[in-house]
Amino acid sequence: MDMQSAAERSDVILDAVLREIQPELRWVHGPTTVGSCDVSRRRAVMTDISAARRGNLLGVVDRFWRKSGYRMTAVNNDAEFPAVYAQTPDGFGVRLRIGGKGQAFFQVDTPCVRESAVADSTSQATAPPYEGEFIPRPNIHSDFWSAEAPEVGVAPGR
């Protein structure tokens, strides 16, 4: 397998997990990086995911990866910056991590493969492309993903 084939396989992995998440998350491409023998593909979620919904997202992804035969390699249960890490049967490392302002980031790291040129992903982003060097914070509201759950023991309207 060469770097381009590995990058395409990474896109398939990312497309599959994002299709699994309902309601749909809106996302943009993050940077693709190329190492000496590996490639990393990234996607940044532009849907605002509330603190109350982050566990839902991590659970959906964890269950899908396990069902897909991935081996879970690590879980970070940090309240503010949780993450899950796994490895596919063919050696691709996958991760979902929650960053600042609750922004979710997906990444796939390929195993070491034969050197080749790597083209941009052909997967169609579901959020408007961003202008500039940096991906902005999440800015798309979702009635489900952005919802704040009421605090336990607090009456509504107080």
GROMACS .gro file of C-alpha atoms in nm:
model
  158
    1MET     CA    1   0.000   0.000   0.000
    2ASP     CA    2   0.131   0.348  -0.081
    3MET     CA    3   0.060   0.677   0.097
    4GLN     CA    4  -0.220   0.774  -0.143
    5SER     CA    5  -0.398   0.441  -0.094
    6ALA     CA    6  -0.354   0.473   0.282
    7ALA     CA    7  -0.496   0.827   0.274
    8GLU     CA    8  -0.797   0.700   0.076
    9ARG     CA    9  -0.847   0.419   0.330
   10SER     CA   10  -0.833   0.685   0.604
   11ASP     CA   11  -1.111   0.877   0.429
   12VAL     CA   12  -1.325   0.561   0.418
   13ILE     CA   13  -1.272   0.514   0.794
   14LEU     CA   14  -1.363   0.877   0.867
   15ASP     CA   15  -1.664   0.876   0.633
   16ALA     CA   16  -1.800   0.560   0.798
   17VAL     CA   17  -1.787   0.690   1.155
   18LEU     CA   18  -1.933   1.028   1.064
   19ARG     CA   19  -2.222   0.859   0.876
   20GLU     CA   20  -2.294   0.655   1.188
   21ILE     CA   21  -2.352   0.963   1.405
   22GLN     CA   22  -2.714   1.081   1.411
   23PRO     CA   23  -2.828   1.351   1.406
   24GLU     CA   24  -2.559   1.442   1.156
   25LEU     CA   25  -2.255   1.638   1.265
   26ARG     CA   26  -2.132   1.912   1.032
   27TRP     CA   27  -1.757   1.898   0.968
   28VAL     CA   28  -1.467   2.037   0.765
   29HIS     CA   29  -1.137   1.886   0.660
   30GLY     CA   30  -0.844   1.942   0.890
   31PRO     CA   31  -0.489   1.935   0.759
   32THR     CA   32  -0.346   1.621   0.602
   33THR     CA   33   0.009   1.561   0.717
   34VAL     CA   34   0.266   1.330   0.564
   35GLY     CA   35   0.549   1.176   0.763
   36SER     CA   36   0.844   0.972   0.643
   37CYS     CA   37   0.620   0.668   0.581
   38ASP     CA   38   0.275   0.757   0.714
   39VAL     CA   39  -0.019   0.992   0.657
   40SER     CA   40  -0.265   1.155   0.899
   41ARG     CA   41  -0.610   1.272   0.790
   42ARG     CA   42  -0.820   1.497   1.013
   43ARG     CA   43  -1.174   1.629   1.035
   44ALA     CA   44  -1.292   1.907   1.262
   45VAL     CA   45  -1.655   1.909   1.373
   46MET     CA   46  -1.822   2.248   1.332
   47THR     CA   47  -2.141   2.146   1.513
   48ASP     CA   48  -2.148   2.293   1.863
   49ILE     CA   49  -2.148   1.994   2.100
   50SER     CA   50  -2.256   2.088   2.449
   51ALA     CA   51  -2.082   1.951   2.756
   52ALA     CA   52  -2.403   1.757   2.826
   53ARG     CA   53  -2.381   1.577   2.488
   54ARG     CA   54  -2.010   1.494   2.470
   55GLY     CA   55  -2.060   1.160   2.643
   56ASN     CA   56  -2.331   1.071   2.390
   57LEU     CA   57  -2.092   1.137   2.103
   58LEU     CA   58  -1.803   0.944   2.257
   59GLY     CA   59  -2.037   0.651   2.330
   60VAL     CA   60  -2.172   0.634   1.974
   61VAL     CA   61  -1.819   0.639   1.832
   62ASP     CA   62  -1.685   0.384   2.083
   63ARG     CA   63  -1.971   0.141   2.010
   64PHE     CA   64  -1.933   0.181   1.632
   65TRP     CA   65  -1.559   0.123   1.639
   66ARG     CA   66  -1.597  -0.186   1.859
   67LYS     CA   67  -1.874  -0.320   1.632
   68SER     CA   68  -1.640  -0.260   1.335
   69GLY     CA   69  -1.375  -0.484   1.494
   70TYR     CA   70  -1.147  -0.203   1.610
   71ARG     CA   71  -0.939  -0.261   1.922
   72MET     CA   72  -0.984   0.016   2.176
   73THR     CA   73  -0.637   0.129   2.282
   74ALA     CA   74  -0.709   0.416   2.525
   75VAL     CA   75  -0.986   0.622   2.678
   76ASN     CA   76  -0.934   0.963   2.833
   77ASN     CA   77  -1.222   1.033   3.072
   78ASP     CA   78  -1.119   1.394   3.138
   79ALA     CA   79  -1.434   1.599   3.203
   80GLU     CA   80  -1.329   1.884   2.976
   81PHE     CA   81  -1.114   1.713   2.710
   82PRO     CA   82  -1.227   1.349   2.677
   83ALA     CA   83  -1.100   1.124   2.399
   84VAL     CA   84  -1.118   0.768   2.265
   85TYR     CA   85  -0.844   0.590   2.070
   86ALA     CA   86  -0.861   0.267   1.871
   87GLN     CA   87  -0.682   0.065   1.607
   88THR     CA   88  -0.835  -0.098   1.301
   89PRO     CA   89  -0.756  -0.462   1.223
   90ASP     CA   90  -0.528  -0.342   0.940
   91GLY     CA   91  -0.323  -0.116   1.169
   92PHE     CA   92  -0.474   0.231   1.123
   93GLY     CA   93  -0.489   0.438   1.442
   94VAL     CA   94  -0.816   0.628   1.494
   95ARG     CA   95  -0.912   0.886   1.751
   96LEU     CA   96  -1.185   1.122   1.856
   97ARG     CA   97  -1.086   1.393   2.097
   98ILE     CA   98  -1.276   1.687   2.236
   99GLY     CA   99  -1.080   2.012   2.235
  100GLY     CA  100  -1.143   2.370   2.339
  101LYS     CA  101  -1.503   2.494   2.340
  102GLY     CA  102  -1.611   2.131   2.299
  103GLN     CA  103  -1.490   2.105   1.940
  104ALA     CA  104  -1.460   1.743   1.828
  105PHE     CA  105  -1.166   1.630   1.618
  106PHE     CA  106  -1.139   1.299   1.433
  107GLN     CA  107  -0.802   1.172   1.314
  108VAL     CA  108  -0.672   0.864   1.137
  109ASP     CA  109  -0.302   0.778   1.135
  110THR     CA  110  -0.187   0.522   0.880
  111PRO     CA  111   0.066   0.249   0.942
  112CYS     CA  112   0.403   0.282   0.769
  113VAL     CA  113   0.346   0.249   0.394
  114ARG     CA  114   0.535   0.299   0.068
  115GLU     CA  115   0.616   0.662  -0.011
  116SER     CA  116   0.403   0.838  -0.275
  117ALA     CA  117   0.235   1.170  -0.342
  118VAL     CA  118  -0.085   1.232  -0.145
  119ALA     CA  119  -0.379   1.418  -0.295
  120ASP     CA  120  -0.640   1.612  -0.100
  121SER     CA  121  -0.938   1.416   0.023
  122THR     CA  122  -1.231   1.384  -0.217
  123SER     CA  123  -1.483   1.340   0.069
  124GLN     CA  124  -1.732   1.625   0.065
  125ALA     CA  125  -1.728   1.832   0.385
  126THR     CA  126  -2.073   1.897   0.533
  127ALA     CA  127  -2.000   2.241   0.680
  128PRO     CA  128  -1.911   2.554   0.485
  129PRO     CA  129  -1.539   2.578   0.418
  130TYR     CA  130  -1.349   2.818   0.639
  131GLU     CA  131  -1.129   3.099   0.516
  132GLY     CA  132  -0.788   3.153   0.664
  133GLU     CA  133  -0.519   2.949   0.827
  134PHE     CA  134  -0.709   2.822   1.132
  135ILE     CA  135  -1.029   2.626   1.170
  136PRO     CA  136  -1.272   2.837   1.376
  137ARG     CA  137  -1.445   2.715   1.690
  138PRO     CA  138  -1.769   2.521   1.637
  139ASN     CA  139  -2.036   2.757   1.506
  140ILE     CA  140  -2.326   2.541   1.384
  141HIS     CA  141  -2.619   2.485   1.620
  142SER     CA  142  -2.791   2.146   1.648
  143ASP     CA  143  -3.112   2.107   1.847
  144PHE     CA  144  -2.973   1.776   1.975
  145TRP     CA  145  -2.594   1.809   1.992
  146SER     CA  146  -2.595   2.168   2.123
  147ALA     CA  147  -2.863   2.107   2.386
  148GLU     CA  148  -2.777   2.165   2.749
  149ALA     CA  149  -2.936   1.916   2.987
  150PRO     CA  150  -3.100   2.066   3.295
  151GLU     CA  151  -2.895   2.040   3.609
  152VAL     CA  152  -3.005   1.773   3.853
  153GLY     CA  153  -3.196   1.917   4.146
  154VAL     CA  154  -3.249   2.260   3.987
  155ALA     CA  155  -3.606   2.356   3.909
  156PRO     CA  156  -3.668   2.503   3.562
  157GLY     CA  157  -3.680   2.883   3.556
  158ARG     CA  158  -3.464   2.936   3.863
   0.00000   0.00000   0.00000
